[in-house]
């Protein structure tokens, strides 16, 4: 038995969210503020008795619905309409009044699973079906009563939203239903529905806000807390546990006798107080009690062994503390599940872990997810069914658990906001894995070998080589500084492979700029590199030929309009173009384009101080190894100036480190990149 799907309606950012859950590990990834934490919160609130919902948990869209209903009611005079129309309007109001809802869809094996606990929620008799759905709904008891009470409020200055914040719990309650997703059938579960859900699935969670401490005060005692939780869930019938409990009992008896000897005098004195007065002080007795869990937490000191020295817990890094704490918590959950009495036992266990990567370096993150995967598999071999749902911002956890040789990307659920609306991309629907296995294999290898930042980025820039990657931060500061407010993932993939990301980028709908070279070659001369202006030349760039703008000849690429450099709203390509009507030259590569755009800059001079601290005039080109011997006043061939492969990084470093003394001399960004970055910076 397992959870097949979770659906949430009207909870915070989750207006209408559906998430399919894998049978082992599901990774919830995406940019910040896309509702990942809210998913865990609604599960805890709706399935655990200690949690409550408040008006602030309603989604923003429901605020407008409440206001529309009030406007609707204000336009109706209920005293003047018939009972039939009154009943109709009341039904409309009841149906339109917002509800916060959680749907949990289960899938079961008819032959192997016990259906005793789930049977109350199974709504069909079809032997071919193996699903059941629970709906937990925070809904109004009397919708018309809510608005009537608001309209009749004493303080008319209180607006609707402020009034609802104070009064929503009077008119709302959590109800539970067994529903049939294929029909309108709905049956209310009236008594102890949370305990009934817990008999089916036990939800356990490890929150992101874990209390860790690496200061000398050691006040949080992470190890002590973790070990005490683990001990609490241990099977108390085991011999080692029984021996420990017996030892503590004997220690309690011995200490009681010693306490009485040490404290006897003061007890006798206390018993004499109040003699000959109406005040009677109760007799004081001393006993010694040892709670084994408290002893493990408060009376045992935990150390890390370092060479031949035992170091206190606080001397170890937060990463290790976090790793050990989470492993202990997960082990405790499994022990609790395994040792639960029959009347409290759930059918299976679902563990929610929020951002496990906190304080961990990359290798530790990969170790963590490997070990957790092994622990889940071991538990399943022992008959314990566990589903793990993890929210993460770690590309290393994705690389380790989300990109599997067998499952591919299937464990990944990508949360994204499109025009203010939350979308979930389920990689089970990433059909490219079937239609183009070679490309899919490349993506798996690339994302394994490089960071999976693409899954967390606000925007993506794809570049061909190291020069572009090195210079992009400076280019962004020069022409599109607003981009610094976003998290930008810069992927260096090369023009021959960029087009292989087409399906992935379209699937996750992240705004992407592809910066590539026009790469002109001669067909008649064995596809040898040539000047862009060479007649009948073509491009060797696979991105331009096979993806955007899907043109081969250089003439067609030059004449391509800006609108044809887009794929939908989210992807744009840019490659070399002329700088302006006065400078029609088109470069073949980035370095050539930079030189062409900055001829005046490279010809310039500035004043600087020499070794004797005297002011001298210095040529700008002297600061660039590539250009030192170039005569900019003579006949200049920009194509020949373009650096060879081994000179590209040197040219980039020279640009990055150029400083023109006290004068304001600066190089400019080539037009094609400037246009692309300005588009990327806009938040359409």
XYZ file of C-alpha atoms in Angstrom:
684
model
C 0.000 0.000 0.000
C 1.232 3.493 -0.753
C 0.247 7.093 -1.408
C -0.266 7.542 -5.129
C -1.121 11.236 -5.244
C -1.512 14.285 -3.012
C -3.752 17.160 -4.057
C -4.079 20.481 -2.222
C -6.582 23.272 -2.821
C -6.531 26.842 -1.473
C -3.682 26.430 1.032
C -1.233 29.353 0.934
C 0.539 29.231 -2.455
C -1.090 25.917 -3.309
C -4.202 27.048 -5.167
C -4.723 23.725 -6.913
C -1.730 21.446 -6.684
C -1.425 17.772 -7.584
C 1.719 15.775 -6.847
C 2.239 12.147 -7.805
C 4.260 10.268 -5.192
C 6.856 7.605 -6.060
C 6.884 4.275 -4.238
C 10.332 5.004 -2.750
C 11.714 8.571 -2.946
C 10.024 11.702 -4.300
C 12.134 14.849 -4.672
C 10.309 18.199 -4.476
C 12.558 20.791 -6.126
C 12.267 24.280 -7.525
C 12.913 27.935 -6.883
C 12.310 29.584 -3.529
C 8.754 30.549 -2.584
C 7.060 27.980 -4.794
C 5.120 26.182 -2.066
C 7.416 23.248 -1.261
C 7.235 23.810 2.503
C 3.495 24.495 2.317
C 2.935 20.961 1.009
C 4.446 19.504 4.180
C 2.586 21.975 6.387
C -0.860 21.096 5.031
C -0.168 17.371 5.475
C 0.787 17.903 9.117
C -2.129 20.234 9.883
C -4.758 17.983 8.298
C -3.514 14.643 9.626
C -2.129 15.395 13.101
C -4.344 16.306 16.053
C -1.858 18.814 17.498
C -1.948 21.104 14.454
C -4.527 23.782 13.615
C -5.325 25.859 10.553
C -5.783 29.634 10.625
C -7.221 32.179 8.226
C -3.687 33.151 7.142
C -3.391 29.668 5.630
C -6.078 30.430 3.027
C -4.676 31.180 -0.436
C -4.745 34.747 -1.753
C -7.348 33.944 -4.404
C -9.848 32.958 -1.711
C -9.744 36.513 -0.332
C -11.281 37.745 -3.577
C -13.917 34.994 -3.410
C -14.969 36.052 0.093
C -15.287 39.658 -1.090
C -17.312 38.693 -4.185
C -19.767 36.713 -2.065
C -20.297 39.694 0.255
C -20.974 41.884 -2.793
C -23.395 39.241 -4.086
C -25.276 39.099 -0.767
C -25.459 42.888 -0.551
C -27.304 42.939 -3.880
C -30.006 40.503 -2.673
C -32.945 41.342 -0.436
C -33.687 37.924 1.082
C -36.973 39.235 2.537
C -38.335 40.018 -0.907
C -37.507 36.766 -2.731
C -39.295 33.409 -2.760
C -38.213 30.517 -0.555
C -37.220 28.556 -3.663
C -34.860 31.307 -4.870
C -33.616 31.815 -1.332
C -32.666 28.126 -1.140
C -30.949 28.416 -4.530
C -28.912 31.443 -3.431
C -27.941 29.742 -0.184
C -26.643 26.726 -2.130
C -24.648 29.038 -4.409
C -23.146 30.794 -1.390
C -22.358 27.471 0.292
C -20.652 26.102 -2.822
C -18.702 29.277 -3.551
C -17.454 29.840 -0.007
C -13.761 28.830 -0.055
C -12.566 25.557 1.431
C -9.000 24.448 2.161
C -8.688 20.818 1.107
C -6.227 17.940 1.091
C -6.837 14.842 -1.045
C -4.803 11.718 -0.301
C -5.135 9.023 -2.951
C -3.978 5.538 -1.963
C -3.067 2.601 -4.140
C -3.224 -0.922 -2.749
C -2.494 -4.514 -3.728
C -5.720 -6.518 -3.395
C -3.877 -9.805 -2.944
C -1.114 -8.783 -0.524
C -2.323 -5.738 1.436
C -4.579 -5.793 4.475
C -7.557 -3.546 3.718
C -9.077 -3.542 7.207
C -8.048 0.046 7.997
C -8.592 1.371 4.487
C -11.945 -0.357 3.937
C -13.988 2.553 5.317
C -12.547 4.758 2.566
C -13.020 2.342 -0.344
C -16.087 3.564 -2.230
C -16.362 1.104 -5.126
C -16.895 -2.605 -5.651
C -14.981 -2.789 -8.905
C -12.411 -5.590 -8.642
C -10.304 -3.964 -11.342
C -9.763 -0.848 -9.258
C -7.186 -0.627 -6.466
C -7.498 2.989 -5.301
C -9.133 4.898 -2.464
C -9.195 8.632 -1.776
C -9.513 10.534 1.483
C -10.607 14.168 1.422
C -9.898 16.340 4.469
C -11.689 19.661 4.110
C -11.592 22.824 6.233
C -15.057 24.110 5.356
C -17.846 26.293 6.640
C -20.598 24.902 8.858
C -23.022 27.630 7.869
C -21.807 29.799 5.001
C -24.741 32.192 5.074
C -24.262 32.574 8.810
C -20.676 33.765 8.285
C -21.726 36.658 6.091
C -24.832 37.490 8.142
C -22.678 37.754 11.260
C -20.201 39.969 9.441
C -22.914 42.281 8.120
C -24.424 42.540 11.631
C -21.087 43.140 13.400
C -21.022 45.807 16.093
C -17.920 47.602 14.886
C -18.635 48.566 11.272
C -15.086 49.853 10.817
C -13.725 46.276 10.867
C -13.321 45.051 7.286
C -14.178 41.551 6.067
C -10.631 40.163 6.110
C -9.855 41.425 9.617
C -13.188 40.024 10.824
C -12.524 36.615 9.234
C -9.084 36.415 10.872
C -10.743 36.696 14.267
C -13.867 34.612 13.609
C -13.185 32.006 10.928
C -12.683 29.180 13.464
C -16.189 29.766 14.850
C -17.746 28.980 11.502
C -15.266 26.475 10.017
C -14.234 22.964 10.967
C -12.217 20.066 9.581
C -14.372 17.394 7.983
C -13.270 14.142 6.405
C -14.816 12.228 3.507
C -14.293 9.041 1.581
C -14.741 10.003 -2.050
C -14.770 8.379 -5.456
C -12.606 10.371 -7.891
C -14.504 8.848 -10.835
C -17.926 9.978 -9.622
C -19.583 12.497 -7.313
C -19.937 9.994 -4.483
C -18.855 11.346 -1.093
C -19.288 9.769 2.344
C -18.523 11.701 5.540
C -16.300 10.089 8.178
C -17.697 11.605 11.344
C -15.671 10.162 14.236
C -11.914 10.339 14.924
C -10.955 10.660 11.287
C -7.341 11.679 12.057
C -6.762 8.505 14.048
C -8.322 6.522 11.187
C -5.947 8.138 8.696
C -3.051 7.384 11.033
C -4.048 3.710 11.041
C -3.484 3.740 7.274
C -0.377 5.921 7.007
C 1.939 7.266 9.673
C 3.337 10.677 8.659
C 6.657 11.609 10.281
C 8.631 14.740 9.492
C 12.053 16.315 9.915
C 11.726 20.082 9.520
C 14.234 22.468 7.962
C 14.364 24.534 11.158
C 16.341 21.890 13.038
C 17.862 23.233 16.245
C 21.596 22.721 15.949
C 24.442 24.206 17.946
C 28.192 24.243 17.503
C 29.003 26.697 20.284
C 30.855 25.718 23.433
C 27.708 26.059 25.521
C 26.469 22.874 23.846
C 22.965 23.811 24.950
C 21.076 22.032 22.194
C 22.651 18.579 22.681
C 21.785 17.367 19.201
C 23.295 13.913 19.709
C 21.655 13.493 23.099
C 18.256 14.396 21.665
C 18.690 12.067 18.709
C 19.834 9.105 20.794
C 17.090 9.608 23.390
C 14.445 9.627 20.625
C 15.961 6.444 19.230
C 15.963 4.760 22.660
C 12.331 5.754 23.257
C 11.300 3.821 20.153
C 13.417 0.738 20.811
C 11.768 -2.613 21.444
C 11.686 -2.697 25.269
C 11.431 -6.492 25.342
C 14.972 -6.897 24.016
C 17.432 -8.301 26.592
C 19.877 -5.389 26.359
C 17.109 -2.872 27.046
C 15.716 -4.938 29.933
C 19.162 -5.143 31.559
C 19.587 -1.372 31.288
C 16.190 -0.724 32.870
C 16.934 -3.143 35.755
C 20.295 -1.469 36.358
C 18.672 1.952 36.570
C 16.081 0.640 39.034
C 18.809 -0.714 41.314
C 20.711 2.578 41.082
C 17.523 4.376 42.128
C 17.197 2.212 45.271
C 20.851 2.724 46.242
C 20.677 6.477 45.708
C 17.481 6.781 47.731
C 19.291 5.444 50.819
C 22.233 7.769 50.281
C 19.985 10.804 49.677
C 18.133 10.125 52.939
C 21.412 10.087 54.901
C 22.670 13.332 53.368
C 19.380 15.237 53.580
C 17.987 13.822 56.829
C 18.995 16.771 59.037
C 17.292 19.416 56.930
C 14.147 17.255 56.618
C 13.921 16.942 60.416
C 14.295 20.715 60.709
C 11.545 21.281 58.156
C 9.215 18.944 60.027
C 9.678 21.063 63.165
C 8.647 24.240 61.397
C 5.129 25.234 62.229
C 5.143 23.392 65.587
C 2.853 25.086 68.148
C 1.174 27.010 65.323
C -1.873 26.375 63.155
C 0.478 25.722 60.186
C 1.175 22.084 59.426
C 3.957 21.292 57.024
C 3.383 17.986 55.191
C 5.932 15.285 55.880
C 8.601 15.087 53.198
C 9.752 11.762 51.775
C 12.622 11.270 49.321
C 12.683 8.841 46.456
C 15.071 8.386 43.533
C 13.641 7.884 40.076
C 15.550 7.338 36.869
C 13.789 7.688 33.529
C 15.971 5.873 31.046
C 15.193 8.247 28.170
C 15.982 11.277 30.363
C 19.235 9.651 31.464
C 20.278 9.134 27.850
C 19.419 12.740 27.037
C 20.632 14.593 30.122
C 23.069 12.394 32.027
C 25.176 10.892 29.268
C 27.874 13.022 27.698
C 28.462 12.329 24.014
C 31.885 12.830 22.435
C 33.422 12.661 18.990
C 36.587 10.597 18.858
C 39.385 12.531 17.166
C 42.713 10.688 17.108
C 43.291 9.872 20.800
C 41.140 12.682 22.169
C 37.427 12.738 22.997
C 35.978 16.075 21.873
C 32.584 17.405 23.082
C 29.651 17.398 20.686
C 29.864 21.168 20.233
C 33.392 20.844 18.806
C 32.084 19.097 15.723
C 30.656 20.927 12.709
C 26.960 21.545 12.176
C 27.059 19.378 9.060
C 28.010 16.268 11.027
C 25.516 17.116 13.770
C 22.757 17.535 11.201
C 23.654 14.304 9.410
C 23.757 12.245 12.615
C 20.583 13.834 13.967
C 18.596 13.061 10.799
C 19.856 9.466 10.630
C 18.862 8.987 14.289
C 15.438 10.538 13.670
C 14.793 8.343 10.639
C 15.921 5.269 12.532
C 13.621 6.275 15.404
C 10.658 6.588 13.029
C 11.322 3.108 11.678
C 11.747 1.653 15.190
C 8.520 3.292 16.367
C 6.653 1.909 13.373
C 8.155 -1.559 13.844
C 7.428 -1.697 17.579
C 3.930 -0.172 17.553
C 1.220 -2.264 19.158
C -1.311 -3.820 16.798
C -4.053 -1.330 17.714
C -1.749 1.625 16.900
C 0.113 0.192 13.941
C -0.203 1.887 10.540
C -0.179 0.109 7.217
C 2.888 2.024 6.022
C 5.188 4.917 6.846
C 5.657 8.215 4.975
C 8.590 10.410 6.052
C 8.761 14.086 5.084
C 12.247 15.642 5.138
C 12.675 19.351 4.538
C 16.010 20.536 3.116
C 18.311 17.829 4.508
C 21.320 19.543 2.956
C 21.450 22.251 5.670
C 25.074 22.721 6.830
C 26.289 19.751 4.757
C 29.041 19.959 2.175
C 28.308 18.302 -1.216
C 29.959 14.954 -0.511
C 28.100 14.635 2.781
C 24.792 15.334 0.996
C 25.471 12.478 -1.395
C 26.455 10.157 1.470
C 23.245 11.066 3.289
C 20.917 10.272 0.396
C 22.806 7.032 -0.366
C 22.489 5.827 3.214
C 18.835 6.846 3.482
C 18.028 4.993 0.255
C 19.762 1.902 1.645
C 17.842 2.182 4.934
C 14.515 2.364 3.072
C 15.391 -0.650 0.948
C 16.470 -2.631 4.041
C 13.209 -1.742 5.796
C 11.198 -2.949 2.798
C 13.051 -6.256 2.873
C 11.835 -6.589 6.479
C 8.233 -5.945 5.477
C 8.129 -2.219 6.357
C 6.853 -0.094 3.495
C 8.329 3.431 3.516
C 7.804 6.383 1.189
C 10.187 9.300 1.507
C 9.298 12.808 0.310
C 12.175 15.303 0.325
C 12.190 19.014 -0.440
C 15.651 20.141 -1.457
C 17.758 22.871 -3.026
C 20.706 20.521 -3.415
C 21.893 19.670 -6.902
C 23.948 16.879 -5.344
C 20.913 15.206 -3.814
C 19.178 15.444 -7.200
C 22.219 13.971 -8.928
C 22.360 11.103 -6.437
C 18.659 10.262 -6.011
C 16.810 12.100 -8.763
C 18.764 10.884 -11.758
C 18.652 7.121 -11.644
C 19.847 4.682 -14.287
C 16.508 2.878 -14.223
C 14.088 5.642 -13.238
C 15.776 8.484 -15.072
C 14.349 11.769 -13.758
C 11.082 10.166 -12.610
C 11.568 10.956 -8.917
C 11.706 14.724 -9.557
C 8.705 17.026 -9.091
C 9.621 20.520 -10.264
C 7.659 23.356 -8.617
C 7.545 26.530 -10.699
C 5.614 29.790 -10.755
C 4.333 30.869 -14.172
C 2.665 34.297 -14.195
C 1.957 33.979 -10.494
C 0.413 30.510 -10.823
C 2.099 27.438 -9.371
C 2.788 24.546 -11.735
C 4.181 21.104 -10.942
C 6.178 19.339 -13.615
C 6.205 15.596 -13.021
C 9.175 14.054 -14.801
C 7.197 10.869 -15.379
C 5.606 12.972 -18.128
C 8.960 13.920 -19.649
C 8.290 11.981 -22.854
C 11.640 12.888 -24.348
C 13.147 9.875 -22.594
C 11.196 7.643 -24.990
C 11.341 9.704 -28.161
C 15.079 10.441 -28.122
C 17.055 8.017 -25.971
C 20.432 9.410 -27.089
C 19.584 12.930 -25.944
C 18.081 11.613 -22.731
C 21.266 9.639 -22.031
C 23.320 12.819 -22.618
C 21.175 14.808 -20.155
C 21.552 12.139 -17.474
C 25.321 12.087 -17.907
C 25.660 15.877 -18.062
C 23.493 16.550 -15.030
C 25.302 13.847 -13.109
C 28.700 15.282 -13.928
C 27.744 18.922 -13.409
C 25.576 20.730 -10.913
C 21.833 20.442 -11.386
C 21.427 24.173 -10.704
C 18.955 24.384 -13.558
C 16.246 22.968 -11.252
C 16.594 25.827 -8.751
C 17.391 28.788 -10.995
C 15.157 31.797 -11.542
C 16.703 32.134 -14.991
C 19.244 30.214 -17.086
C 22.037 31.332 -19.402
C 23.604 28.730 -21.671
C 27.034 29.538 -23.091
C 29.544 27.789 -25.327
C 32.782 28.095 -23.431
C 34.834 29.334 -20.515
C 35.306 32.864 -21.923
C 31.593 33.621 -21.903
C 31.192 32.088 -18.442
C 34.046 34.165 -17.017
C 32.871 37.444 -18.530
C 29.116 37.105 -17.976
C 29.070 38.556 -14.424
C 30.796 41.712 -15.717
C 28.519 41.893 -18.754
C 25.439 41.577 -16.528
C 26.683 44.433 -14.311
C 27.246 46.589 -17.380
C 23.953 46.129 -19.260
C 21.415 44.298 -17.052
C 22.259 44.821 -13.346
C 18.703 43.853 -12.331
C 19.620 40.250 -13.157
C 21.736 40.244 -9.986
C 18.473 40.102 -8.022
C 17.781 36.662 -9.516
C 19.501 33.334 -9.068
C 21.064 32.707 -12.480
C 22.342 29.285 -13.498
C 25.073 29.571 -16.128
C 25.560 26.310 -18.021
C 28.632 25.826 -20.189
C 27.639 23.192 -22.743
C 29.124 24.085 -26.125
C 27.253 24.860 -29.331
C 27.264 21.220 -30.410
C 25.170 20.132 -27.406
C 23.016 23.101 -26.411
C 20.065 21.954 -28.522
C 19.908 18.724 -26.498
C 18.470 20.792 -23.608
C 15.518 21.918 -25.720
C 12.964 19.465 -24.326
C 14.110 19.848 -20.721
C 13.965 23.656 -20.799
C 10.539 23.618 -22.422
C 9.337 21.109 -19.854
C 10.330 23.108 -16.754
C 9.500 26.478 -18.390
C 12.437 28.410 -16.979
C 13.368 31.616 -18.781
C 16.531 30.846 -20.746
C 18.994 32.817 -22.859
C 21.184 30.807 -25.230
C 24.393 32.688 -26.145
C 26.194 31.060 -29.052
C 28.483 31.830 -31.996
C 27.484 32.153 -35.630
C 30.394 29.793 -36.552
C 30.652 30.493 -40.285
C 32.310 27.822 -42.472
C 32.829 27.212 -46.188
C 30.985 24.286 -47.724
C 33.288 24.183 -50.759
C 36.464 24.206 -48.670
C 35.911 21.149 -46.448
C 33.827 23.203 -43.974
C 36.837 25.309 -43.012
C 36.206 28.285 -40.705
C 35.817 31.536 -42.625
C 34.836 35.171 -42.260
C 31.116 35.784 -41.780
C 31.051 37.891 -44.952
C 32.325 34.986 -47.101
C 29.795 34.365 -49.908
C 27.676 31.195 -49.630
C 29.031 30.401 -46.170
C 27.003 28.295 -43.730
C 27.015 27.746 -39.990
C 28.509 24.710 -38.310
C 26.576 25.468 -35.104
C 24.127 22.643 -34.295
C 21.993 24.917 -32.093
C 21.367 27.414 -34.908
C 20.756 24.682 -37.481
C 18.621 22.278 -35.460
C 16.873 24.425 -32.854
C 16.837 28.220 -33.049
C 16.306 29.808 -35.503
C 16.614 26.561 -37.543
C 18.589 28.152 -40.374
C 21.785 27.008 -42.015
C 23.137 29.708 -44.329
C 24.901 32.705 -42.852
C 22.845 35.001 -45.075
C 19.605 33.622 -43.579
C 20.955 33.911 -40.036
C 21.977 37.538 -40.568
C 18.558 38.447 -41.968
C 16.623 36.611 -39.201
C 14.260 38.925 -37.340
C 14.334 39.085 -33.530
C 10.875 37.474 -33.245
C 12.222 34.344 -34.959
C 14.945 33.903 -32.331
C 12.397 32.765 -29.726
C 10.899 29.422 -28.781
C 7.680 30.281 -27.010
C 7.928 32.899 -24.271
C 10.730 31.348 -22.266
C 13.682 30.671 -24.591
C 15.688 33.082 -26.755
C 18.878 32.616 -28.742
C 21.413 35.335 -29.500
C 24.405 35.238 -31.833
C 26.637 37.812 -33.520
C 24.995 40.709 -35.385
C 26.188 44.090 -36.624
C 26.700 46.704 -33.911
C 24.919 49.605 -35.624
C 24.331 51.238 -39.033
C 27.856 52.694 -38.978
C 29.564 49.459 -37.951
C 28.089 46.704 -40.126
C 30.891 44.229 -39.517
C 29.690 40.907 -38.069
C 32.114 38.896 -35.960
C 32.415 35.109 -35.981
C 33.218 34.602 -32.293
C 32.720 36.331 -28.938
C 36.303 37.626 -28.721
C 36.132 39.025 -32.239
C 32.799 40.686 -31.376
C 34.290 42.304 -28.250
C 37.210 43.736 -30.228
C 34.867 44.988 -32.973
C 32.521 46.638 -30.446
C 35.429 48.326 -28.622
C 37.781 49.590 -31.340
C 37.764 53.090 -29.871
C 38.469 51.670 -26.421
C 41.418 49.530 -27.573
C 42.881 52.461 -29.546
C 42.693 54.692 -26.485
C 45.312 55.858 -24.012
C 45.169 56.702 -20.325
C 47.441 58.222 -17.697
C 49.007 55.955 -15.124
C 51.874 55.922 -12.644
C 55.105 54.148 -13.594
C 57.579 52.353 -11.316
C 59.109 55.707 -10.286
C 55.622 56.952 -9.321
C 55.624 59.389 -12.233
C 52.545 59.976 -14.379
C 52.908 58.557 -17.885
C 50.600 57.958 -20.836
C 49.773 54.287 -21.428
C 48.107 52.586 -24.395
C 45.052 50.503 -23.519
C 46.184 47.714 -25.887
C 49.384 47.290 -23.861
C 47.284 45.738 -21.104
C 46.079 42.999 -23.476
C 48.560 40.288 -24.399
C 46.687 39.535 -27.619
C 46.722 43.129 -28.865
C 50.127 44.482 -27.817
C 51.680 44.210 -31.281
C 48.583 45.271 -33.242
C 48.608 48.540 -35.183
C 45.054 49.806 -34.788
C 45.765 52.797 -37.056
C 46.851 50.615 -39.975
C 44.978 48.037 -42.025
C 43.089 45.962 -39.454
C 41.749 42.454 -40.049
C 39.448 41.663 -37.117
C 39.060 38.047 -38.186
C 42.805 37.524 -37.830
C 42.711 39.219 -34.415
C 40.365 36.622 -32.982
C 42.357 34.656 -30.360
C 43.299 31.053 -30.858
C 41.825 28.466 -28.496
C 44.714 28.671 -26.029
C 44.555 32.505 -25.997
C 40.845 32.843 -25.172
C 41.134 32.572 -21.399
C 44.095 35.001 -21.355
C 42.006 37.554 -23.262
C 39.150 37.111 -20.789
C 41.476 37.565 -17.807
C 42.907 40.746 -19.344
C 39.400 42.162 -19.751
C 38.447 41.225 -16.203
C 41.561 42.784 -14.644
C 41.794 45.930 -16.784
C 42.014 49.085 -14.720
C 42.531 52.448 -16.366
C 44.156 54.453 -13.579
C 42.198 57.530 -12.585
C 40.371 57.814 -15.904
C 37.003 56.281 -16.647
C 37.835 53.952 -19.517
C 35.630 50.897 -19.917
C 34.827 48.314 -22.552
C 31.289 47.699 -23.834
C 29.269 44.514 -24.268
C 28.673 43.320 -27.871
C 25.187 44.197 -29.059
C 23.912 40.625 -29.489
C 24.673 39.774 -25.865
C 23.413 43.145 -24.635
C 20.030 42.584 -26.312
C 19.798 39.054 -24.923
C 20.629 40.062 -21.334
C 18.162 42.966 -21.436
C 15.410 40.546 -22.507
C 16.363 38.068 -19.791
C 16.245 40.798 -17.124
C 12.607 41.627 -17.881
C 10.007 39.934 -15.710
C 7.139 39.392 -18.123
